PDB file of C-alpha atoms in Angstrom:
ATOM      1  CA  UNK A1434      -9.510  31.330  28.224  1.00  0.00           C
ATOM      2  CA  UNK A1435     -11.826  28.523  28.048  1.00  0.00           C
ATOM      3  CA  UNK A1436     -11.391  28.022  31.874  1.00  0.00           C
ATOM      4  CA  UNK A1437     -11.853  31.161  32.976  1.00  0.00           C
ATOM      5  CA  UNK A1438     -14.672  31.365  30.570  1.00  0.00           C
ATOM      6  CA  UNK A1439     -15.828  28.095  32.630  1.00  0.00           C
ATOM      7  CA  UNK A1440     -15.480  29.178  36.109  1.00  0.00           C
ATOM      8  CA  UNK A1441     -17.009  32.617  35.447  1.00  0.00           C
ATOM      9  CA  UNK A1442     -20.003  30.517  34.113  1.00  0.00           C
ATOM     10  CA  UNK A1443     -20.251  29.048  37.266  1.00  0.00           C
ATOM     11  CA  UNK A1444     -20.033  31.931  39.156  1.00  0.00           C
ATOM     12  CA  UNK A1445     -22.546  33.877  37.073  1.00  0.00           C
ATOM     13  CA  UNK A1446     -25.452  30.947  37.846  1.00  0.00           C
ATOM     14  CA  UNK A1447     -24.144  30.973  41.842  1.00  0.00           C
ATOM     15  CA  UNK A1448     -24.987  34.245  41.573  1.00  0.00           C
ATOM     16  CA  UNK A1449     -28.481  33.783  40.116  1.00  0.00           C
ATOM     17  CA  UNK A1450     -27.618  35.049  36.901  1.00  0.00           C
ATOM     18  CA  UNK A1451     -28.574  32.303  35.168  1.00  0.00           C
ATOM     19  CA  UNK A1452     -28.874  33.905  31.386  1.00  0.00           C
ATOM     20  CA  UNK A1453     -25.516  35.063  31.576  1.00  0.00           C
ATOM     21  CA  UNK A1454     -24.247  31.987  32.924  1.00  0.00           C
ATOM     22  CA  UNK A1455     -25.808  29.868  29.897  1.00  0.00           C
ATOM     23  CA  UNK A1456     -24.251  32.154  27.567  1.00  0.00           C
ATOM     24  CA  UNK A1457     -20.712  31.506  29.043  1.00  0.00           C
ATOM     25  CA  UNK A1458     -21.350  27.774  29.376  1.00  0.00           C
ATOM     26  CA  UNK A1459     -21.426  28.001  25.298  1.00  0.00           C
ATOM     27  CA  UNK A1460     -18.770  30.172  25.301  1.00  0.00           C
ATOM     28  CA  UNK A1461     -16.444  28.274  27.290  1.00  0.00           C
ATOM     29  CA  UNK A1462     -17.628  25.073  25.333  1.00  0.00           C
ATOM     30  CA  UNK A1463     -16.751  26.264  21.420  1.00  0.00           C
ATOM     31  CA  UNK A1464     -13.439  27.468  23.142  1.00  0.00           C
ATOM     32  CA  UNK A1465     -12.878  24.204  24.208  1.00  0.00           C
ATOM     33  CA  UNK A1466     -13.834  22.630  21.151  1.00  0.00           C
ATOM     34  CA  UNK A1467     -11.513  25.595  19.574  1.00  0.00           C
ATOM     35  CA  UNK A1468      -8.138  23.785  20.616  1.00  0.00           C
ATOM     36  CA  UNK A1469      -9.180  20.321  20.864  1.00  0.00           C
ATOM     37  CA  UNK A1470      -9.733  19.632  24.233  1.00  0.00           C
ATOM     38  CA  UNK A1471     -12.288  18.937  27.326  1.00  0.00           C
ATOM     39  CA  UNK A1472     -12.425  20.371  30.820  1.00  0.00           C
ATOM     40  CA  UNK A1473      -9.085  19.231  32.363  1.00  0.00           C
ATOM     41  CA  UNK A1474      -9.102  17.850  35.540  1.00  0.00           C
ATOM     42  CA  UNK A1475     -12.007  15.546  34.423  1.00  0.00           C
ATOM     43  CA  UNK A1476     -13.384  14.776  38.421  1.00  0.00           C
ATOM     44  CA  UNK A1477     -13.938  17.637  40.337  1.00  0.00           C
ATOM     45  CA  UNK A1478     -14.271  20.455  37.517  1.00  0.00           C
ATOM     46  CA  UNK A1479     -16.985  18.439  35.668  1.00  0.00           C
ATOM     47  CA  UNK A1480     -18.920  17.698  38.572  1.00  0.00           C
ATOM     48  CA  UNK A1481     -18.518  21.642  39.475  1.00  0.00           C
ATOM     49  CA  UNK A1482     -19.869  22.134  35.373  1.00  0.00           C
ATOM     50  CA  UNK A1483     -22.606  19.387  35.562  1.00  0.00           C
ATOM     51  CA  UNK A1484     -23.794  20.898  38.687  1.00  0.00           C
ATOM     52  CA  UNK A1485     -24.035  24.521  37.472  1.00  0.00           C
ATOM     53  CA  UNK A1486     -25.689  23.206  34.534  1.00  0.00           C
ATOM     54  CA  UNK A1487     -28.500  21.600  36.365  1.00  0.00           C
ATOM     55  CA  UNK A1488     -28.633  24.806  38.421  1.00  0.00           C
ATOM     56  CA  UNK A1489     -29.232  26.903  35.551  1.00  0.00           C
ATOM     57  CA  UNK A1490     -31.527  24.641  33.739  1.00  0.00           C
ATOM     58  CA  UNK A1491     -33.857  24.212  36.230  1.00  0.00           C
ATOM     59  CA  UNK A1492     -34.527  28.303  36.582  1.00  0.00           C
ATOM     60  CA  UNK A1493     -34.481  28.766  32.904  1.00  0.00           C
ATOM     61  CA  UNK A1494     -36.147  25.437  31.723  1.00  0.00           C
ATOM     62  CA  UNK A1495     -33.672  23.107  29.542  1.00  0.00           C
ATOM     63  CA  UNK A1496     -34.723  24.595  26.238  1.00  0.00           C
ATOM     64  CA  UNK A1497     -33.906  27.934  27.006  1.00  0.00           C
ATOM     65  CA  UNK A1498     -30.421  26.661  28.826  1.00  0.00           C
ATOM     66  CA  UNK A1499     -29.990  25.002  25.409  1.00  0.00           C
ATOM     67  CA  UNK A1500     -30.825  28.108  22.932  1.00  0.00           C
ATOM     68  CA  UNK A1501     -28.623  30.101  25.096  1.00  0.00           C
ATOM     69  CA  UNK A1502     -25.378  27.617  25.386  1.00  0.00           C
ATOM     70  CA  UNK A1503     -25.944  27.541  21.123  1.00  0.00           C
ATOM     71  CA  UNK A1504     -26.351  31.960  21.296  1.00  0.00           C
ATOM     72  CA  UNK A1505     -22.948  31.759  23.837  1.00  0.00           C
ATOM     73  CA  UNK A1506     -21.078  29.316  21.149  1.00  0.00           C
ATOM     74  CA  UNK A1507     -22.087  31.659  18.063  1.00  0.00           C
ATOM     75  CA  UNK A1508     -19.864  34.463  19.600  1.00  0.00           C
ATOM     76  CA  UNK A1509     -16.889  35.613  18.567  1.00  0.00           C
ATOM     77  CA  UNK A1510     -14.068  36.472  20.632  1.00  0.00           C
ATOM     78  CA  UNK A1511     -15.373  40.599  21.337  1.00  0.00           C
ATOM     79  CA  UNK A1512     -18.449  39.679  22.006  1.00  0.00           C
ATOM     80  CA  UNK A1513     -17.255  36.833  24.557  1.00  0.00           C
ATOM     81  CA  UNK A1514     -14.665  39.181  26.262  1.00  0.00           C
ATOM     82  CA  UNK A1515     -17.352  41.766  26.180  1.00  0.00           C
ATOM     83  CA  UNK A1516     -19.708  39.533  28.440  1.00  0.00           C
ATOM     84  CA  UNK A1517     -17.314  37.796  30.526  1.00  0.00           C
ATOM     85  CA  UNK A1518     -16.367  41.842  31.446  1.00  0.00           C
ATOM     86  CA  UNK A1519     -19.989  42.515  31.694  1.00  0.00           C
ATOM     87  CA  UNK A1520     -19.697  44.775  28.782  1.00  0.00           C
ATOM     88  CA  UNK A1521     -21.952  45.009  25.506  1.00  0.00           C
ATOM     89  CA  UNK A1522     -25.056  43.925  24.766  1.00  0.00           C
ATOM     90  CA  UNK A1523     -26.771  42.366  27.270  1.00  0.00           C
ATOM     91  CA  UNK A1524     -27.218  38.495  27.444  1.00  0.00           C
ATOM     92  CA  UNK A1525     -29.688  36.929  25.520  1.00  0.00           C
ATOM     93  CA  UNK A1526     -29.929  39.504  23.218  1.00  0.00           C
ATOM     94  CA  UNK A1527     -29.010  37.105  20.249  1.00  0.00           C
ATOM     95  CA  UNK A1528     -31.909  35.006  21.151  1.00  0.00           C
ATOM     96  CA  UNK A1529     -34.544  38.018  20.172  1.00  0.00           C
ATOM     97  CA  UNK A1530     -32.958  38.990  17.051  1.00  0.00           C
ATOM     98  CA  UNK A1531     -32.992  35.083  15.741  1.00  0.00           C
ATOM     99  CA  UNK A1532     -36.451  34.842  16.951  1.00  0.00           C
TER     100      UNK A1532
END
């Protein structure tokens, strides 16, 4: 899950959809952290995450990138499935009720 989680990220901020994209990038991190690994395939997968990172926080600005990766880890499992499907509330929304 954490992969796909990962790779939808990525294609979320290729597609401009950079909220969404931060969201997932926090997602896909606590589900790594979840079963005690990193992004396998170290070389060409991180470069692919660093890159989508840098993508993302240069539209959003790295504090927003940052409150957004910490709104995408604070999900549970629902909520994650219900964004990766593009279901639910829609992204961000955790930010204005914590504000």
């Amino acid at each position: 899950m954490a992969q796909c989680l990962e790779v939808l990220a990525w294609a979320r901020a290729h597609d401009g959809r950079h909220i969404e994209a931060a969201e997932l990038l926090g997602a896909a991190q606590s589900a790594w952290q979840l079963v005690g690994v990193t992004l396998p395939g170290v070389g060409r997968l991180l470069h692919r995450r660093t890159a989508r990172e840098v993508l993302v926080g240069s539209r959003l600005g790295e504090s927003r990138l940052a409150m957004l990766r910490r709104s995408g880890a604070a999900l549970d499992i629902g909520e994650v499935l219900a964004r990766a499907l593009g279901r639910g509330a829609e992204p961000g929304d955790l930010l204005s009720l914590r504000r």
